[in-house]
Short mmCIF file of C-alpha atoms in Angstrom, two decimals:
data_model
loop_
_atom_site.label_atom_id
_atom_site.label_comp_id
_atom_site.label_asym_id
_atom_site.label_seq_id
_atom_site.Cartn_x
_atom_site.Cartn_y
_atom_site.Cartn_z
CA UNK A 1 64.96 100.25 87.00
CA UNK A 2 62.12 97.70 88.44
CA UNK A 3 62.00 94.11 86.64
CA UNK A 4 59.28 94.12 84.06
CA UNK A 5 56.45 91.73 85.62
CA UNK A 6 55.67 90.81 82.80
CA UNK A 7 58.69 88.76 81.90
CA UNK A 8 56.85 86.14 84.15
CA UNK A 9 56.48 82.89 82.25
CA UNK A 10 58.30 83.63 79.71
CA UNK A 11 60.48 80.41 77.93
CA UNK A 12 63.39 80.75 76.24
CA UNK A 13 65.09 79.39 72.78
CA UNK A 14 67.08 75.86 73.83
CA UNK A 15 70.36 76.69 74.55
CA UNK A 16 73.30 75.19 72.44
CA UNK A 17 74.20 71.52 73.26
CA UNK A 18 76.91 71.30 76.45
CA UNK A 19 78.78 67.64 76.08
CA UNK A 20 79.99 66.51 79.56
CA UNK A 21 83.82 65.68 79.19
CA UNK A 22 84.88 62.81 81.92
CA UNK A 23 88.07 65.02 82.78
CA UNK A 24 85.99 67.96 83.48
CA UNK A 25 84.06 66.12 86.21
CA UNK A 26 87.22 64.92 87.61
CA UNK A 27 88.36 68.33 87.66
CA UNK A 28 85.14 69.50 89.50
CA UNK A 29 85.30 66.83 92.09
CA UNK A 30 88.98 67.36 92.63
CA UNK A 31 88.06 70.80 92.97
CA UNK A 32 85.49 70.34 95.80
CA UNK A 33 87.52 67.26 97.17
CA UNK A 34 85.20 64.71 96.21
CA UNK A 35 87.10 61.52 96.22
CA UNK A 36 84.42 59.13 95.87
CA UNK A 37 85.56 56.35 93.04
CA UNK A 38 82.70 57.20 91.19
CA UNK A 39 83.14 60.74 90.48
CA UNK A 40 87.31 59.59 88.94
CA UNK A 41 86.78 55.99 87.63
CA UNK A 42 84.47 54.74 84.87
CA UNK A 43 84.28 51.24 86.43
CA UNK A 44 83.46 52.63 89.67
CA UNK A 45 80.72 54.38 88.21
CA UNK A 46 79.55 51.36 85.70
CA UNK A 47 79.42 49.11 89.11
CA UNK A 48 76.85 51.34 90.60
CA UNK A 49 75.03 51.05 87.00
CA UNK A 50 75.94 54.44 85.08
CA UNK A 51 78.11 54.66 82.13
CA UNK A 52 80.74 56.65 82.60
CA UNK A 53 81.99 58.42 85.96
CA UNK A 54 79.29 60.23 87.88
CA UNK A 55 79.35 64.51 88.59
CA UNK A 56 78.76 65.50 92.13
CA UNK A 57 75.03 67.02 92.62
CA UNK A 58 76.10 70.70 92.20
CA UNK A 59 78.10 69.96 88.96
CA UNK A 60 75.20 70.93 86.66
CA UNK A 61 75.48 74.61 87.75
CA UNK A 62 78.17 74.75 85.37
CA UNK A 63 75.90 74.03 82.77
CA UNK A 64 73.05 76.33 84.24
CA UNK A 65 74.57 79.41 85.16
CA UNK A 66 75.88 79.73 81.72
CA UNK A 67 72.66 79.06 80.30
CA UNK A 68 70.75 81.41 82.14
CA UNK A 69 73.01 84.29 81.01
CA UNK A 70 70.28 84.09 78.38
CA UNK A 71 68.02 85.67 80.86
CA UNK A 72 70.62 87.73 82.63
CA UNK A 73 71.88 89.27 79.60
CA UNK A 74 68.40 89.94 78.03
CA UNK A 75 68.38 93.30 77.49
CA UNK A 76 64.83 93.46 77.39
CA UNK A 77 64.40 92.13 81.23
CA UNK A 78 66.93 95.23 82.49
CA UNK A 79 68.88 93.11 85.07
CA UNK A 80 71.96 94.71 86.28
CA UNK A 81 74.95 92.02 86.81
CA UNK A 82 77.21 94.20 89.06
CA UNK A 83 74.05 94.65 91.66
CA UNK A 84 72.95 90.96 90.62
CA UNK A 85 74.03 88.39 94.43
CA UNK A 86 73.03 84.75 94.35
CA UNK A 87 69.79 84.00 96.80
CA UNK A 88 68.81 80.50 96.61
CA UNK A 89 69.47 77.36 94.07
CA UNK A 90 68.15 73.99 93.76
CA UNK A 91 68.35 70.93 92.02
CA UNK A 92 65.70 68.06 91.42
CA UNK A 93 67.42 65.31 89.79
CA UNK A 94 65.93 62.90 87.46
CA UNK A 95 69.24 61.10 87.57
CA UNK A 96 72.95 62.35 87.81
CA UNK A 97 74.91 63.85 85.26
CA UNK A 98 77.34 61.70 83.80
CA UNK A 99 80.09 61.86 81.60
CA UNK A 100 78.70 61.89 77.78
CA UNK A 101 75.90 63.46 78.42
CA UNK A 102 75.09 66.00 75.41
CA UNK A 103 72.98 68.77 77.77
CA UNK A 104 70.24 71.55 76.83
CA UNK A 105 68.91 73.43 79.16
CA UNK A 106 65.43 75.46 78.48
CA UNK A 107 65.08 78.97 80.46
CA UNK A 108 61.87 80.05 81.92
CA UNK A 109 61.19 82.93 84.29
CA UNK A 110 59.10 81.65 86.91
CA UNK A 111 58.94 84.68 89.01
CA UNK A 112 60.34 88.91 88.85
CA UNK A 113 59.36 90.87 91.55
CA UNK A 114 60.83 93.87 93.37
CA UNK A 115 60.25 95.02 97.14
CA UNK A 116 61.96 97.20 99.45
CA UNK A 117 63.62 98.74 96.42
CA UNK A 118 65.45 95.37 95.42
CA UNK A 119 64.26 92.93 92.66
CA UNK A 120 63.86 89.83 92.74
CA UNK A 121 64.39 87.13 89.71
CA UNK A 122 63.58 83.32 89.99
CA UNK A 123 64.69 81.21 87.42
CA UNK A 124 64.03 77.18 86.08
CA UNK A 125 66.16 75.57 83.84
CA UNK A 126 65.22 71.93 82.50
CA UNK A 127 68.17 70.20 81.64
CA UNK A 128 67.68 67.25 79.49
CA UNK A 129 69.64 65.26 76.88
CA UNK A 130 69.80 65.91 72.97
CA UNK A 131 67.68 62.74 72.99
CA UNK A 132 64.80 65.07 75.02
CA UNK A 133 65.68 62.60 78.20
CA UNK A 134 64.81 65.10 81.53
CA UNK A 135 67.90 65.00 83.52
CA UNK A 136 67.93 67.62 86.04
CA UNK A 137 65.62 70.93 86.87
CA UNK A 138 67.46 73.87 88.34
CA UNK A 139 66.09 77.11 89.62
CA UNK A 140 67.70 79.94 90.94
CA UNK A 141 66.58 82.82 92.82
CA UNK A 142 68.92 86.25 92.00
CA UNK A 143 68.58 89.66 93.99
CA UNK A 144 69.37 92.41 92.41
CA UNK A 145 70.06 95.09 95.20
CA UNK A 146 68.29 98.34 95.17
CA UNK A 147 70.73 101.36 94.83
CA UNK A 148 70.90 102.18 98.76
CA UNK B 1 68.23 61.66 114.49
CA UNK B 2 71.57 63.78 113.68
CA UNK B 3 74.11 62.82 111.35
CA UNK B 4 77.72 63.12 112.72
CA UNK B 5 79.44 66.82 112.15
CA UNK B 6 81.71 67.37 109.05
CA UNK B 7 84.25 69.96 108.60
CA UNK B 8 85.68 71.67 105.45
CA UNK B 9 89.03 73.70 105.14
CA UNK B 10 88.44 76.41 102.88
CA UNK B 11 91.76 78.42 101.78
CA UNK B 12 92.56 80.92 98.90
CA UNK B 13 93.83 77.63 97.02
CA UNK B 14 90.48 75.86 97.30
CA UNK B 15 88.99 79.26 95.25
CA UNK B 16 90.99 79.26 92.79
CA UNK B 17 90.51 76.06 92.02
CA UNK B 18 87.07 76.28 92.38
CA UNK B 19 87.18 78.98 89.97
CA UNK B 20 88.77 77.42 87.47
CA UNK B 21 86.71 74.24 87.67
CA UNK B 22 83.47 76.01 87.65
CA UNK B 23 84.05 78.86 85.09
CA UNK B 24 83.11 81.33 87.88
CA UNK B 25 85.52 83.77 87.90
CA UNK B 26 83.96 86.63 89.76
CA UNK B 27 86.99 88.38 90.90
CA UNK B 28 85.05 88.86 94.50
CA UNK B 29 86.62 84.74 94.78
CA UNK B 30 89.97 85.94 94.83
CA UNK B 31 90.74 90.13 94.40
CA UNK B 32 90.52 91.87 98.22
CA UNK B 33 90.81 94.78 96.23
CA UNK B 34 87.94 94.19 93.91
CA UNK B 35 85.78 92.45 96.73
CA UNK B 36 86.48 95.01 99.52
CA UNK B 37 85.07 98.19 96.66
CA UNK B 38 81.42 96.43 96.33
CA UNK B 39 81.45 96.34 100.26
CA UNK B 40 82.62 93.04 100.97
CA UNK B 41 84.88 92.11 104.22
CA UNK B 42 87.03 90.66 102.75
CA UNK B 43 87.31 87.34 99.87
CA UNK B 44 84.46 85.59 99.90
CA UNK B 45 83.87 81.62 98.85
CA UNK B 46 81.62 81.09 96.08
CA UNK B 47 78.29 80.57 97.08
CA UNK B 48 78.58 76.97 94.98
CA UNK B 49 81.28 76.18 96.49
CA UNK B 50 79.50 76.28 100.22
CA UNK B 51 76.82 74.26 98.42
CA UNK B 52 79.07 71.70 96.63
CA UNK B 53 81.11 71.04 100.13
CA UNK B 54 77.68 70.42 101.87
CA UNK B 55 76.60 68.38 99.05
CA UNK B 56 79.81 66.57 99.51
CA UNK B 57 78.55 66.33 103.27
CA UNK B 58 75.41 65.20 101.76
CA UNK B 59 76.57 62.05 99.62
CA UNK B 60 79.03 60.90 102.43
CA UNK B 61 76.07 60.69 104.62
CA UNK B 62 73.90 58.91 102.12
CA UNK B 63 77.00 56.46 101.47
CA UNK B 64 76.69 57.20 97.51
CA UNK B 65 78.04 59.69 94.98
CA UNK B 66 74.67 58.99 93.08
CA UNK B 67 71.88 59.21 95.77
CA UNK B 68 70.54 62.33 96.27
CA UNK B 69 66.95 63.18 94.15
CA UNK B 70 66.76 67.22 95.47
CA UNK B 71 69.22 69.67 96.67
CA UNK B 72 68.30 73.57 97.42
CA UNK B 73 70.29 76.29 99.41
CA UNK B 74 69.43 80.10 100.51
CA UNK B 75 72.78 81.60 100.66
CA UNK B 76 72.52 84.26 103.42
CA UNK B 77 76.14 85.02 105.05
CA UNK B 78 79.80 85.29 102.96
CA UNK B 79 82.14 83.23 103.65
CA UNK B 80 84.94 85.42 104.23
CA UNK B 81 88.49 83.20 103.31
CA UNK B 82 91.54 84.84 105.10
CA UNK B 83 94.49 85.33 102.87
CA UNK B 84 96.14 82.71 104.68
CA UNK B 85 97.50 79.13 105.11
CA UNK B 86 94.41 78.23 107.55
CA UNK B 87 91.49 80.04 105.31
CA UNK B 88 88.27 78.77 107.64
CA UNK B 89 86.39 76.21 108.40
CA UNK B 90 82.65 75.29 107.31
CA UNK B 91 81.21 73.07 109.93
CA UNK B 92 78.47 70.77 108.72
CA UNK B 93 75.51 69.50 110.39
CA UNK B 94 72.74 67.50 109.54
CA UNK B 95 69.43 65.79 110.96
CA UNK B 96 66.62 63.41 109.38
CA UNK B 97 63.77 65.11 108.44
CA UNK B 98 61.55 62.12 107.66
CA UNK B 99 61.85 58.92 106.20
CA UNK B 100 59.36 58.08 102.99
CA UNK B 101 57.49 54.96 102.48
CA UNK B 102 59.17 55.15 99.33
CA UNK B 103 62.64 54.92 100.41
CA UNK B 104 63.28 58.94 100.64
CA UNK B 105 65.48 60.50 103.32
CA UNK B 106 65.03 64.23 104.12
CA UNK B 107 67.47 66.00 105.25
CA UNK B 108 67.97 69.23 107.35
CA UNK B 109 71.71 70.72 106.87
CA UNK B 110 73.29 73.20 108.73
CA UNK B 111 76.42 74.95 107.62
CA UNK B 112 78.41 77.41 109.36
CA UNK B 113 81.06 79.25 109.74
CA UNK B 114 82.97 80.94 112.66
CA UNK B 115 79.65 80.29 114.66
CA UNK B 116 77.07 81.69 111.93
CA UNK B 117 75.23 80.24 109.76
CA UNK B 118 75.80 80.34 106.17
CA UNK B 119 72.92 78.83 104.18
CA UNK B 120 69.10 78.58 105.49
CA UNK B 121 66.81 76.31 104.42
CA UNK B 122 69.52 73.48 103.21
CA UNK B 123 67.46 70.64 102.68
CA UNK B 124 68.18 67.46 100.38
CA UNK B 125 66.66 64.06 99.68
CA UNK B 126 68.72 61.16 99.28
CA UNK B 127 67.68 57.54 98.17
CA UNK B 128 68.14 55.21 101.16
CA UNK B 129 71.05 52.98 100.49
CA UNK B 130 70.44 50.21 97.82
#
């Protein structure tokens, strides 16, 4: 079933607030093997002027990905998650996530398309505070592959 | 100018792990049986965590944890990890772009794998070095 065009634009409902835990970024960074100080030790990250330990750049996909499940999941749009691969993401950072951060991220379709038999979904979510402070803005560009 | 080459191990471990810490638990990151039935080779590595590994590139270069202003990725070739001690290797490659006025540093990344690249257009933008 082709995307419905006319999802283009379209903003969703705030999601529910996401609080950054400090362990959970250690976890990440330990994960990707990011040993910088700043990523494991709230004075290392104070020293460089934040307020608790920083995430690494890609940590906000976390966040994202299960925010736009809003859009995935919309049953409306038609997008089916077994055919759904991963095509491009991006991150323009107003500053770094760090830990204490209370995050809500606001959906909007920027672009549905569908060629060669596959459609394509591009997606921006603004990240910002509780506060309203713009952190990061994500997009993300899914395929969702034709049936061969 | 070119940045000097970085190289990332990348073993079944390093999935899991990556699973776990991400919430991603696709079972494509870590079932051969589930990944080879959609078509797959094999395992493959999470396309974020290619990206977080070159991102990890990315702040060793710029010195900082904290630098970089804009990170994007096209994720065009799997990263198929061997059920094995070695896994594979994702080499990492990198050369200035331009440098801003404003104190901006573009970067072009290159990230392969067994000789192929794995991400196109890998750009980011770091803040030159307080």
């Amino acid at each position: 079933m082709p995307l419905d065009p006319s999802f283009v634009g379209r903003t969703y409902p705030p999601t529910a607030p996401y609080l950054v835990g400090r362990e959970k970024i250690r976890e990440f960074a330990s994960a990707i093997g990011a040993t910088d100080a700043a990523h494991h030790d709230p004075a290392a990250a104070q020293a460089l002027g934040h307020p608790d330990v920083v995430a690494p750049p890609t940590f906000p996909v976390i966040v994202t990905m299960a925010a736009s499940r809003q859009i995935i999941e919309d049953p409306a749009l038609g997008v089916d998650y077994s055919r759904l691969v991963h095509g491009d993401q991006r991150f323009a950072y107003t500053r770094p996530v760090v830990a204490g951060d209370e995050l809500v991220c606001t959906n909007t379709i920027e672009d549905v398309s569908t060629r060669g038999g596959h459609g394509f979904l591009t997606t921006r979510t603004d990240v910002s505070t509780v506060g309203g402070e713009p952190v990061v803005a994500v997009w993300a560009r899914y395929v969702i592959r034709g049936e061969a | 100018m070119e940045l000097p080459a970085q190289t990332f191990q990348v073993t079944r471990a390093d999935l899991i792990r990556y699973a776990g810490a991400s919430g991603d638990f696709n079972p494509i990151h870590w079932s051969d049986r589930v990944a080879t039935k959609v078509g797959l080779p094999g395992v493959i590595a999470h396309g974020m965590f290619t990206m977080a590994l070159v991102g990890r590139a990315v702040t060793e270069w710029a010195g900082s944890p904290d630098a970089v202003v804009e990170y994007g990725v096209r994720f065009t070739r799997p990263v198929v990890v061997p059920d094995d001690d070695q896994g594979t290797e994702i080499e990492v490659t990198a050369r200035v772009r331009e440098v801003t006025e404003d104190g901006l540093t573009r970067l072009e990344v290159t990230a392969t794998c067994l000789g192929e690249k794995v991400l196109s257009q890998a750009r980011a933008t770091i803040r030159t070095a307080r």
